[in-house]
Short mmCIF file of C-alpha atoms in Angstrom, two decimals:
data_model
loop_
_atom_site.label_atom_id
_atom_site.label_comp_id
_atom_site.label_asym_id
_atom_site.label_seq_id
_atom_site.Cartn_x
_atom_site.Cartn_y
_atom_site.Cartn_z
CA MET A 237 16.26 15.88 0.34
CA SER A 238 14.28 18.96 1.70
CA PRO A 239 10.51 19.13 0.88
CA PRO A 240 10.14 21.22 -2.38
CA VAL A 241 8.18 24.28 -1.42
CA ALA A 242 5.75 25.74 -4.08
CA PRO A 243 6.91 28.96 -5.80
CA PRO A 244 4.40 31.77 -6.02
CA GLY A 245 1.68 31.03 -8.58
CA TRP A 246 1.83 27.21 -8.25
CA SER A 247 -1.48 25.85 -8.81
CA ARG A 248 -2.72 23.14 -6.24
CA TRP A 249 -4.44 21.59 -9.13
CA LEU A 250 -0.83 20.22 -10.21
CA VAL A 251 -0.74 17.98 -7.19
CA PRO A 252 -3.55 15.58 -7.81
CA PRO A 253 -1.73 14.55 -11.24
CA ALA A 254 1.45 14.16 -9.44
CA ALA A 255 -0.29 11.73 -6.89
CA LEU A 256 -2.13 10.03 -9.58
CA ALA A 257 1.24 9.56 -11.51
CA VAL A 258 2.39 7.48 -8.68
CA HIS A 259 -0.82 5.68 -7.65
CA LEU A 260 -1.87 4.73 -11.10
CA SER A 261 1.56 2.96 -11.42
CA ILE A 262 1.74 1.12 -8.18
CA GLY A 263 -1.96 0.31 -8.78
CA GLN A 264 -0.29 -2.46 -11.22
CA ALA A 265 -0.02 -4.60 -8.14
CA TYR A 266 -3.59 -5.65 -8.48
CA ALA A 267 -2.93 -6.99 -12.11
CA TRP A 268 -0.25 -9.29 -11.10
CA SER A 269 -2.54 -12.32 -11.90
CA VAL A 270 -1.90 -11.64 -15.73
CA PHE A 271 1.62 -12.67 -15.19
CA LYS A 272 0.76 -16.00 -13.14
CA PRO A 273 0.05 -18.43 -15.87
CA PRO A 274 3.06 -17.59 -18.11
CA LEU A 275 5.39 -17.66 -15.14
CA GLU A 276 3.86 -21.02 -13.95
CA GLU A 277 4.29 -22.54 -17.61
CA ALA A 278 7.79 -21.05 -18.24
CA LEU A 279 9.36 -21.75 -14.80
CA GLY A 280 7.38 -24.67 -13.70
CA LEU A 281 5.77 -23.10 -10.73
CA THR A 282 2.56 -24.02 -8.74
CA GLY A 283 -0.34 -21.50 -8.44
CA THR A 284 0.98 -20.83 -4.82
CA GLN A 285 4.47 -20.35 -5.81
CA SER A 286 3.39 -17.83 -8.51
CA ALA A 287 1.33 -15.64 -6.02
CA LEU A 288 4.32 -15.21 -3.82
CA PRO A 289 5.63 -12.13 -5.54
CA PHE A 290 2.17 -10.32 -5.09
CA GLN A 291 1.80 -11.69 -1.30
CA LEU A 292 5.13 -10.41 -0.22
CA GLY A 293 4.45 -7.35 -2.00
CA ILE A 294 1.11 -6.42 -0.17
CA VAL A 295 3.00 -7.55 3.07
CA MET A 296 5.77 -5.16 2.50
CA LEU A 297 3.19 -2.38 1.30
CA GLY A 298 1.77 -2.68 4.81
CA LEU A 299 5.01 -2.90 6.63
CA SER A 300 6.71 -0.06 4.73
CA ALA A 301 3.60 2.27 4.93
CA ALA A 302 3.37 1.47 8.74
CA PHE A 303 7.28 1.78 9.43
CA GLY A 304 8.18 4.24 6.67
CA GLY A 305 5.39 6.83 7.35
CA THR A 306 7.36 9.03 9.61
CA LEU A 307 10.25 9.23 7.16
CA VAL A 308 7.96 10.30 4.48
CA GLU A 309 6.64 13.07 6.99
CA ARG A 310 10.08 14.17 7.71
CA ASN A 311 11.56 14.02 4.21
CA GLY A 312 8.51 15.18 2.09
CA PRO A 313 6.61 13.88 -0.85
CA ARG A 314 9.32 14.20 -3.32
CA TRP A 315 11.78 12.02 -1.40
CA ALA A 316 9.00 9.50 -0.89
CA MET A 317 7.89 9.45 -4.60
CA THR A 318 11.66 9.23 -5.72
CA VAL A 319 12.13 6.11 -3.22
CA ALA A 320 8.64 4.73 -4.68
CA LEU A 321 9.75 5.24 -8.34
CA ILE A 322 13.28 3.66 -7.61
CA CYS A 323 11.91 0.71 -5.74
CA PHE A 324 8.96 -0.06 -7.91
CA SER A 325 10.89 0.02 -11.16
CA SER A 326 13.96 -1.57 -9.76
CA GLY A 327 11.60 -4.47 -8.68
CA PHE A 328 10.60 -5.04 -12.16
CA LEU A 329 14.16 -4.70 -13.58
CA LEU A 330 15.43 -7.40 -10.93
CA SER A 331 12.35 -9.43 -11.75
CA ALA A 332 13.39 -9.13 -15.70
CA LEU A 333 16.88 -10.42 -14.56
CA GLY A 334 15.27 -13.17 -12.84
CA ALA A 335 13.05 -14.29 -15.47
CA ALA A 336 15.89 -14.09 -18.34
CA THR A 337 18.11 -16.27 -16.03
CA GLU A 338 15.02 -18.53 -14.76
CA GLN A 339 15.85 -17.73 -11.19
CA TYR A 340 12.32 -17.29 -9.68
CA TRP A 341 13.86 -16.11 -6.30
CA LEU A 342 14.98 -12.84 -8.16
CA ILE A 343 11.46 -12.22 -9.15
CA VAL A 344 10.09 -12.80 -5.67
CA LEU A 345 12.86 -10.41 -4.23
CA GLY A 346 12.55 -7.91 -6.73
CA TYR A 347 8.96 -7.66 -7.31
CA GLY A 348 7.79 -8.71 -3.97
CA PHE A 349 10.55 -7.24 -1.51
CA VAL A 350 11.90 -4.24 -3.34
CA GLY A 351 8.80 -3.46 -5.23
CA GLY A 352 6.51 -3.90 -2.32
CA ILE A 353 8.59 -1.09 -0.38
CA GLY A 354 7.82 1.14 -3.26
CA LEU A 355 4.09 0.27 -3.03
CA GLY A 356 3.78 1.31 0.50
CA ILE A 357 6.00 4.47 0.36
CA GLY A 358 4.20 5.57 -2.63
CA TYR A 359 0.75 4.85 -1.36
CA ILE A 360 1.24 7.30 1.47
CA SER A 361 3.53 9.81 -0.32
CA PRO A 362 1.06 12.26 -1.68
CA VAL A 363 -1.61 11.95 1.21
CA SER A 364 -0.19 14.43 3.60
CA THR A 365 0.43 16.97 0.85
CA LEU A 366 -2.82 16.68 -0.82
CA ILE A 367 -4.67 17.20 2.53
CA LYS A 368 -2.52 20.42 3.19
CA TRP A 369 -3.20 21.85 -0.31
CA PHE A 370 -6.85 21.09 -0.24
CA PRO A 371 -7.99 21.67 3.45
CA ASP A 372 -11.39 22.65 2.14
CA ARG A 373 -12.01 19.52 0.09
CA PRO A 374 -9.47 16.65 1.75
CA GLY A 375 -12.03 13.93 0.86
CA MET A 376 -12.10 14.81 -2.76
CA ALA A 377 -8.23 15.18 -2.97
CA THR A 378 -7.24 11.84 -1.35
CA GLY A 379 -10.00 10.31 -3.38
CA ILE A 380 -8.48 11.17 -6.54
CA ALA A 381 -5.01 9.69 -5.60
CA ILE A 382 -6.65 6.60 -3.96
CA MET A 383 -8.95 6.23 -6.95
CA GLY A 384 -5.71 6.00 -8.99
CA PHE A 385 -4.57 2.83 -7.05
CA GLY A 386 -7.79 1.07 -8.17
CA GLY A 387 -7.24 2.66 -11.74
CA GLY A 388 -3.64 1.21 -12.00
CA ALA A 389 -4.94 -2.20 -12.21
CA LEU A 390 -7.33 -1.48 -15.11
CA ILE A 391 -4.53 0.08 -17.13
CA ALA A 392 -1.99 -2.60 -16.33
CA SER A 393 -4.31 -5.57 -16.82
CA PRO A 394 -4.87 -5.25 -20.51
CA TRP A 395 -1.50 -3.55 -21.17
CA SER A 396 0.62 -6.29 -19.59
CA ALA A 397 -1.73 -8.96 -21.35
CA GLN A 398 -1.05 -7.30 -24.69
CA MET A 399 2.58 -7.10 -24.09
CA LEU A 400 2.91 -10.75 -23.26
CA GLU A 401 0.97 -11.44 -26.21
CA SER A 402 3.52 -9.65 -28.42
CA PHE A 403 6.79 -10.67 -26.69
CA GLY A 404 5.72 -14.35 -25.93
CA SER A 405 4.98 -16.17 -22.85
CA ASP A 406 8.25 -18.12 -22.30
CA SER A 407 10.94 -16.73 -19.97
CA SER A 408 12.51 -14.29 -22.40
CA GLY A 409 9.13 -12.77 -23.37
CA ILE A 410 8.39 -12.31 -19.60
CA ALA A 411 11.68 -10.74 -18.89
CA LEU A 412 11.24 -8.38 -21.75
CA ALA A 413 7.64 -7.38 -20.38
CA PHE A 414 9.14 -6.95 -16.91
CA LEU A 415 11.86 -4.67 -18.38
CA VAL A 416 9.35 -2.65 -20.45
CA HIS A 417 7.01 -2.20 -17.41
CA GLY A 418 9.99 -1.29 -15.23
CA LEU A 419 11.33 1.66 -17.63
CA SER A 420 7.79 2.85 -18.60
CA TYR A 421 6.73 3.37 -14.89
CA ALA A 422 9.97 4.91 -14.10
CA VAL A 423 9.20 7.61 -16.72
CA PHE A 424 5.58 7.79 -15.90
CA MET A 425 6.20 8.26 -12.05
CA LEU A 426 8.87 10.89 -12.81
CA LEU A 427 6.17 13.25 -13.58
CA GLY A 428 4.92 12.92 -9.99
CA VAL A 429 8.49 13.44 -8.40
CA LEU A 430 8.89 16.48 -10.63
CA LEU A 431 5.49 18.29 -10.08
CA VAL A 432 4.97 17.64 -6.45
CA ARG A 433 5.33 20.50 -4.10
CA VAL A 434 4.40 21.22 -0.51
CA PRO A 435 2.50 24.45 0.09
CA GLY A 436 4.52 27.49 1.01
CA ALA A 437 4.28 28.89 4.52
CA ALA A 438 2.88 32.26 3.54
CA PRO A 439 -0.45 32.39 1.88
CA GLU A 440 0.83 34.82 -0.69
CA ALA A 441 3.17 31.88 -1.90
CA ARG A 442 0.09 30.11 -3.21
CA GLY A 443 -0.99 32.85 -5.85
CA GLY A 444 -1.41 32.38 -9.38
CA VAL A 445 -4.32 30.46 -11.22
CA GLU A 446 -5.71 29.20 -7.82
CA SER A 447 -4.51 32.04 -5.79
CA SER A 448 -7.69 32.78 -3.79
CA ALA A 449 -8.75 29.13 -3.01
CA ALA A 450 -5.22 28.16 -2.20
CA ALA A 451 -4.78 31.09 -0.07
CA ALA A 452 -7.92 30.16 1.85
CA GLY A 453 -6.86 26.81 2.23
CA ALA A 454 -3.31 27.88 3.47
CA ARG A 455 -4.81 30.07 6.22
CA GLN A 456 -6.96 27.09 7.44
CA LEU A 457 -4.23 24.52 6.83
CA PRO A 458 -2.87 23.93 10.28
CA ALA A 459 -5.78 24.52 12.12
CA GLY A 460 -7.41 22.22 14.67
CA PRO A 461 -5.66 19.40 16.91
CA GLN A 462 -2.18 18.28 15.83
CA VAL A 463 -1.26 14.77 16.98
CA SER A 464 2.09 13.05 16.25
CA ALA A 465 1.94 9.43 14.60
CA ASN A 466 3.42 7.80 17.78
CA GLN A 467 0.87 9.51 19.98
CA ALA A 468 -2.04 8.67 17.64
CA ILE A 469 -1.62 5.09 17.96
CA ARG A 470 -2.12 5.42 21.90
CA THR A 471 -5.60 7.03 21.35
CA PRO A 472 -8.82 4.94 21.39
CA GLN A 473 -9.90 7.33 18.14
CA PHE A 474 -6.99 5.40 16.00
CA TRP A 475 -8.01 2.09 17.11
CA CYS A 476 -11.75 2.78 16.51
CA LEU A 477 -10.75 3.89 12.95
CA TRP A 478 -8.66 0.87 12.53
CA ILE A 479 -11.72 -1.12 13.26
CA VAL A 480 -14.04 0.64 10.94
CA LEU A 481 -11.35 0.47 8.03
CA CYS A 482 -10.77 -3.27 8.86
CA MET A 483 -14.46 -4.20 9.07
CA ASN A 484 -15.45 -2.15 5.98
CA VAL A 485 -12.54 -3.54 3.97
CA THR A 486 -13.34 -7.17 5.03
CA ALA A 487 -16.99 -6.71 3.94
CA GLY A 488 -15.77 -5.64 0.40
CA ILE A 489 -13.11 -7.77 -0.23
CA GLY A 490 -15.40 -10.69 0.75
CA ILE A 491 -17.35 -10.21 -2.37
CA LEU A 492 -14.50 -8.88 -4.55
CA GLU A 493 -12.32 -11.97 -4.07
CA LYS A 494 -15.11 -14.47 -5.04
CA ALA A 495 -17.00 -12.24 -7.30
CA ALA A 496 -17.02 -14.62 -10.43
CA PRO A 497 -17.59 -17.94 -8.65
CA MET A 498 -20.20 -16.33 -6.33
CA ILE A 499 -22.65 -14.92 -9.00
CA THR A 500 -22.22 -18.01 -10.94
CA ASP A 501 -22.97 -20.26 -7.93
CA PHE A 502 -25.85 -17.97 -6.98
CA PHE A 503 -27.83 -18.42 -9.87
CA ALA A 504 -26.68 -21.87 -10.89
CA ASN A 505 -30.15 -23.43 -10.17
CA THR A 506 -32.20 -20.70 -11.87
CA SER A 507 -33.74 -20.70 -15.42
CA THR A 508 -31.02 -17.87 -16.57
CA PRO A 509 -27.61 -19.05 -15.16
CA VAL A 510 -24.52 -16.62 -15.53
CA SER A 511 -22.14 -17.78 -18.00
CA VAL A 512 -18.27 -17.49 -17.67
CA SER A 513 -17.90 -14.15 -19.63
CA ALA A 514 -20.78 -12.48 -17.99
CA ALA A 515 -19.27 -13.24 -14.61
CA ALA A 516 -16.03 -11.79 -15.82
CA GLY A 517 -18.11 -8.64 -17.00
CA PHE A 518 -19.65 -8.50 -13.44
CA VAL A 519 -16.04 -8.49 -12.00
CA ALA A 520 -15.37 -5.56 -14.21
CA LEU A 521 -18.28 -3.72 -13.24
CA LEU A 522 -17.49 -4.32 -9.60
CA SER A 523 -13.94 -2.66 -10.36
CA ALA A 524 -15.65 0.38 -11.78
CA ALA A 525 -17.89 0.77 -8.83
CA ASN A 526 -14.90 0.37 -6.53
CA MET A 527 -13.30 3.18 -8.38
CA ALA A 528 -16.38 5.25 -8.53
CA GLY A 529 -16.87 5.03 -4.82
CA ARG A 530 -13.47 6.21 -4.13
CA ILE A 531 -13.83 9.55 -5.81
CA GLY A 532 -17.37 9.86 -5.55
CA TRP A 533 -18.11 9.12 -1.78
CA SER A 534 -14.85 10.59 -0.45
CA SER A 535 -15.87 13.79 -2.27
CA THR A 536 -19.07 13.56 -0.64
CA SER A 537 -17.61 13.35 2.65
CA ASP A 538 -16.59 16.83 2.52
CA LEU A 539 -20.24 17.99 2.39
CA VAL A 540 -21.86 15.63 4.90
CA GLY A 541 -18.88 14.83 7.38
CA ARG A 542 -16.57 11.82 7.79
CA LYS A 543 -18.50 10.21 10.55
CA ASN A 544 -21.77 10.32 8.50
CA ILE A 545 -20.47 8.81 5.29
CA TYR A 546 -19.22 6.12 7.47
CA ARG A 547 -22.57 5.70 8.78
CA LEU A 548 -23.63 5.13 5.34
CA TYR A 549 -20.76 2.76 4.29
CA LEU A 550 -21.28 0.51 7.42
CA GLY A 551 -25.06 0.89 7.87
CA ALA A 552 -26.32 0.87 4.29
CA GLY A 553 -23.68 -1.80 3.41
CA ALA A 554 -25.03 -4.05 6.26
CA LEU A 555 -28.53 -3.46 4.47
CA MET A 556 -27.31 -4.31 0.96
CA TYR A 557 -25.69 -7.79 2.23
CA GLY A 558 -29.07 -8.47 4.02
CA LEU A 559 -30.98 -7.81 0.74
CA ILE A 560 -28.80 -10.17 -1.07
CA ALA A 561 -29.31 -12.77 1.75
CA LEU A 562 -32.62 -12.55 1.77
CA ALA A 563 -33.58 -12.14 -1.81
CA GLY A 564 -31.26 -15.12 -2.68
CA ASP A 565 -31.39 -16.32 -6.30
CA SER A 566 -34.80 -14.44 -6.74
CA SER A 567 -33.53 -11.38 -8.49
CA LYS A 568 -30.24 -11.00 -10.60
CA PRO A 569 -30.50 -7.23 -10.85
CA LEU A 570 -30.94 -6.69 -7.05
CA PHE A 571 -27.99 -8.94 -6.63
CA ILE A 572 -25.89 -6.92 -8.87
CA LEU A 573 -27.15 -3.50 -7.68
CA CYS A 574 -26.34 -4.39 -3.87
CA ALA A 575 -22.96 -6.05 -4.88
CA LEU A 576 -22.10 -2.61 -6.72
CA VAL A 577 -23.32 -0.43 -3.79
CA ILE A 578 -21.23 -2.48 -1.47
CA LEU A 579 -18.16 -2.33 -3.62
CA SER A 580 -18.66 1.53 -3.98
CA PHE A 581 -18.71 1.69 -0.08
CA TYR A 582 -15.46 -0.50 0.08
CA GLY A 583 -13.57 1.99 -2.44
CA GLY A 584 -15.14 4.90 -0.44
CA GLY A 585 -13.89 3.46 2.87
CA PHE A 586 -10.37 3.35 1.54
CA ALA A 587 -10.30 6.95 0.21
CA THR A 588 -12.27 8.77 2.82
CA ILE A 589 -9.98 7.47 5.81
CA PRO A 590 -7.11 9.90 5.33
CA ALA A 591 -9.56 12.86 5.50
CA TYR A 592 -11.16 11.40 8.72
CA LEU A 593 -7.60 11.07 10.10
CA LYS A 594 -6.81 14.61 9.38
CA ASP A 595 -10.08 15.69 11.02
CA LEU A 596 -8.99 13.76 14.28
CA PHE A 597 -5.11 14.07 14.30
CA GLY A 598 -4.68 17.21 12.20
CA THR A 599 -2.16 17.36 9.28
CA TYR A 600 1.19 17.28 11.22
CA GLN A 601 1.92 13.60 10.74
CA VAL A 602 -1.38 12.33 8.84
CA GLY A 603 0.56 10.43 6.31
CA ALA A 604 2.50 8.47 9.00
CA ILE A 605 -0.92 7.93 10.94
CA HIS A 606 -2.29 6.67 7.57
CA GLY A 607 0.48 4.25 6.87
CA ARG A 608 0.07 2.76 10.47
CA LEU A 609 -3.73 2.30 9.87
CA LEU A 610 -3.26 0.34 6.81
CA THR A 611 -2.26 -2.71 9.03
CA ALA A 612 -5.99 -2.76 9.08
CA TRP A 613 -6.08 -3.51 5.28
CA SER A 614 -3.60 -6.16 5.62
CA THR A 615 -5.57 -7.94 8.32
CA ALA A 616 -8.93 -7.47 6.35
CA GLY A 617 -7.02 -8.98 3.36
CA VAL A 618 -6.61 -12.14 5.03
CA LEU A 619 -9.96 -11.99 6.94
CA GLY A 620 -12.36 -11.30 4.19
CA PRO A 621 -11.44 -14.02 1.70
CA LEU A 622 -10.62 -16.55 4.57
CA ILE A 623 -14.45 -16.14 5.73
CA VAL A 624 -16.05 -16.45 2.31
CA ASN A 625 -13.86 -19.31 1.02
CA TRP A 626 -13.92 -21.27 4.21
CA ILE A 627 -17.65 -21.00 4.75
CA ALA A 628 -18.37 -21.87 1.18
CA ASP A 629 -16.23 -24.91 1.28
CA ARG A 630 -17.76 -26.25 4.43
CA GLN A 631 -21.42 -25.71 3.01
CA GLU A 632 -20.46 -27.58 0.13
CA ALA A 633 -18.98 -30.16 1.75
CA ALA A 634 -22.53 -30.19 3.76
CA GLY A 635 -24.33 -30.78 0.51
CA LYS A 636 -25.57 -27.12 -0.02
CA ASP A 637 -25.51 -25.48 -3.49
CA GLY A 638 -26.59 -22.30 -5.16
CA SER A 639 -27.23 -19.13 -3.04
CA SER A 640 -27.15 -21.03 0.13
CA LEU A 641 -23.40 -21.56 -0.20
CA TYR A 642 -22.86 -18.04 0.80
CA THR A 643 -25.88 -17.14 3.13
CA LEU A 644 -23.98 -17.65 6.33
CA SER A 645 -21.17 -15.62 4.96
CA LEU A 646 -23.30 -12.94 4.09
CA PHE A 647 -24.77 -12.55 7.57
CA ILE A 648 -21.08 -12.85 9.17
CA MET A 649 -20.46 -9.76 6.96
CA ILE A 650 -23.55 -8.02 8.44
CA GLY A 651 -22.40 -8.78 11.79
CA LEU A 652 -18.77 -7.38 10.91
CA LEU A 653 -20.30 -4.00 9.46
CA ALA A 654 -22.29 -3.87 12.69
CA VAL A 655 -19.15 -3.85 14.74
CA GLY A 656 -17.45 -1.32 12.45
CA PHE A 657 -20.70 0.90 12.83
CA VAL A 658 -20.41 0.64 16.84
CA ALA A 659 -16.80 1.78 16.30
CA ASN A 660 -17.61 4.70 14.08
CA GLU A 661 -20.21 5.80 16.66
CA LEU A 662 -17.51 5.60 19.36
CA VAL A 663 -15.06 8.10 17.61
CA ARG A 664 -14.84 11.42 19.82
CA PRO A 665 -12.53 14.33 19.67
CA VAL A 666 -8.97 13.53 20.63
CA HIS A 667 -8.16 14.50 24.25
CA PRO A 668 -6.00 17.72 24.35
CA ARG A 669 -3.33 15.73 26.25
CA HIS A 670 -2.37 13.92 23.00
CA HIS A 671 -1.92 17.24 21.13
CA VAL A 672 1.60 17.96 20.03
CA PRO A 673 3.01 21.12 21.62
CA VAL A 674 5.07 23.19 19.32
CA PRO A 675 7.96 25.13 20.66
CA ALA A 676 8.17 28.23 18.41
CA SER A 677 11.94 27.71 17.83
CA GLU A 678 11.63 24.19 16.57
CA GLU A 679 8.52 24.63 14.17
CA GLN A 680 9.18 23.71 10.55
CA PRO A 681 7.24 25.77 8.01
CA GLU A 682 5.62 23.14 6.18
CA ASP A 683 4.27 21.20 9.18
CA ARG A 684 3.86 23.88 11.54
CA PRO A 685 0.60 24.03 13.33
CA GLU A 686 -0.72 27.69 13.30
CA LYS A 687 -0.14 29.29 16.66
CA GLN A 688 -3.30 30.43 18.05
CA PRO A 689 -4.91 30.62 21.56
CA GLU A 690 -5.76 27.22 23.12
CA LYS A 691 -9.45 28.15 23.39
CA GLN A 692 -9.51 29.06 19.85
CA SER A 693 -8.02 25.68 18.87
CA LYS A 694 -10.40 23.83 21.09
CA ALA A 695 -13.28 25.57 19.52
CA LYS A 696 -12.14 24.76 16.08
CA GLU A 697 -11.74 21.06 17.06
CA ALA A 698 -15.33 20.87 18.56
CA ALA A 699 -16.66 22.54 15.38
CA ASP A 700 -14.94 20.08 13.27
CA VAL A 701 -16.55 17.07 15.21
CA GLN A 702 -19.83 18.79 15.50
CA GLN A 703 -19.92 19.01 11.50
CA GLN A 704 -19.00 15.12 11.28
CA GLN A 705 -22.11 14.24 13.60
CA MET B 26 3.63 27.19 -19.62
CA SER B 27 3.07 30.74 -20.11
CA SER B 28 3.37 33.88 -18.39
CA SER B 29 0.36 36.06 -17.91
CA SER B 30 2.01 39.15 -16.86
CA SER B 31 5.46 40.60 -15.84
CA SER B 32 4.21 41.53 -12.52
CA GLY B 33 2.03 38.60 -11.58
CA PRO B 34 3.03 35.06 -10.66
CA PRO B 35 3.37 32.93 -14.11
CA SER B 36 0.26 31.16 -15.27
CA ARG B 37 0.50 27.52 -15.14
CA ARG B 38 -2.42 26.38 -17.47
CA GLY B 39 -0.18 24.89 -20.01
CA LEU B 40 1.64 22.81 -17.43
CA ILE B 41 -1.82 21.87 -15.75
CA ALA B 42 -3.18 20.64 -19.00
CA PHE B 43 0.00 18.45 -19.83
CA ALA B 44 -0.11 17.03 -16.40
CA TRP B 45 -3.76 15.91 -16.45
CA VAL B 46 -3.31 14.61 -20.12
CA TRP B 47 -0.49 12.58 -18.91
CA VAL B 48 -2.19 10.85 -16.29
CA GLY B 49 -5.67 11.10 -18.08
CA VAL B 50 -4.77 9.00 -21.20
CA PRO B 51 -3.64 6.09 -19.57
CA LEU B 52 -6.76 6.15 -17.34
CA ALA B 53 -9.28 6.56 -20.18
CA TYR B 54 -7.43 3.50 -21.91
CA GLY B 55 -8.10 1.69 -18.71
CA LEU B 56 -11.58 2.52 -18.32
CA TYR B 57 -12.18 1.91 -22.05
CA GLU B 58 -11.07 -1.80 -21.67
CA LEU B 59 -13.35 -1.97 -18.48
CA VAL B 60 -16.35 -0.94 -20.31
CA GLN B 61 -15.66 -3.41 -22.90
CA LYS B 62 -15.17 -6.21 -20.41
CA ALA B 63 -18.36 -5.02 -18.47
CA THR B 64 -20.58 -5.07 -21.28
CA GLN B 65 -20.18 -8.97 -21.37
CA LEU B 66 -22.26 -9.12 -18.19
CA PHE B 67 -25.37 -7.98 -20.44
CA THR B 68 -24.31 -9.79 -23.72
CA GLY B 69 -22.45 -12.98 -22.28
#
């Protein structure tokens, strides 16, 4: 499938909804927990077993994003969105068959393995295209899409719960719910497949409603350094950003994963303990902060520079953790406020990283590079909960309770954020020896770095980095 | 989708509106449910 080039008059504002159609769908993954209790009851599973489809799905997300990124760059966003649609929907259809026949391995294979490939390819599918359409606001553009991944769970969680209530929580009800999910998401994601376009090679191809802005973007699109995905992982910059993302996500996930028991434990010994429903409200509020941070902070990075915004995420994040640790159970509003800010930085860190990669490695294979960087997410997904849970268990065994259960974890998070802060400070422009030499005869219109004198390219690169610092 | 003039490229305003409504309605539903739940922090 050749990448679909935008005809004259195609508006770049059609690309974010295309990206959202995919991300709002695959974000359903974070609402898997809705299916866990009914599956455990209907198929006689343990909690660990019922988590398998989700865990395998996240592993496959990381693997397919890391290894499929180059294919996505080569075949274009429509191919990638089609693969994501087929895999994600087939995953649900296979799961429906598995639930109907009470063959749990089919659910693990369908939702986890096949659906997981859809998650990874879908996650990176619009990134490169959005950055090419919005070279003037790459943070905002990728922020919209990645906000969608957070939004997907907000939609799926109540929707799936209502469906199970209507169809029943036995195996046939679950099967029907999976079937409806598979078909609905296929239709919903189809909009993305049909709408997505890569910018035309010529500025005049971007006329129409957004002609002037898009044309301005088109002229800047391929400027700056261009580094291939294979070369990028050989640069210290990639690994610095890997550490930055890993530390930022670990710090956020540490709170997100244990939010409800954490706020309950924190204020258990006070005159105003937190009820179960209030703790659920706190978790919901954290999700809102996570989503708002994705679009808000990522858009802000277009104004203040990527390096500066990560200084904020990591530096102010550490300060927030410090405030929680020092204040203990003395102030509930302060605890909530700090947790919300940390979660907004967590979301912002996810959403800003593609634009940071674009600044350093160019648009040439930014989607593939982003896919490889997502292994930091997988690592953080294990690290964050492990640190908080393990330490809380140890503290409890040592006879501690209340906010002191988490004090050590909070200081470890501050240390991790400090490591990320240093890694961010070490980011420098990529050495020209890593840049892609583009023979004129082999250039492709959609990924062609603009031909310009080497001096001019280096000046642009230096200016980009100066702007960040 | 409508054409603005015979000489210029077609205007995509209708398509843009449709596309944003397509993704905006489910997102609004999710946000509404989220706000309902979040208020429990202050009322629960």
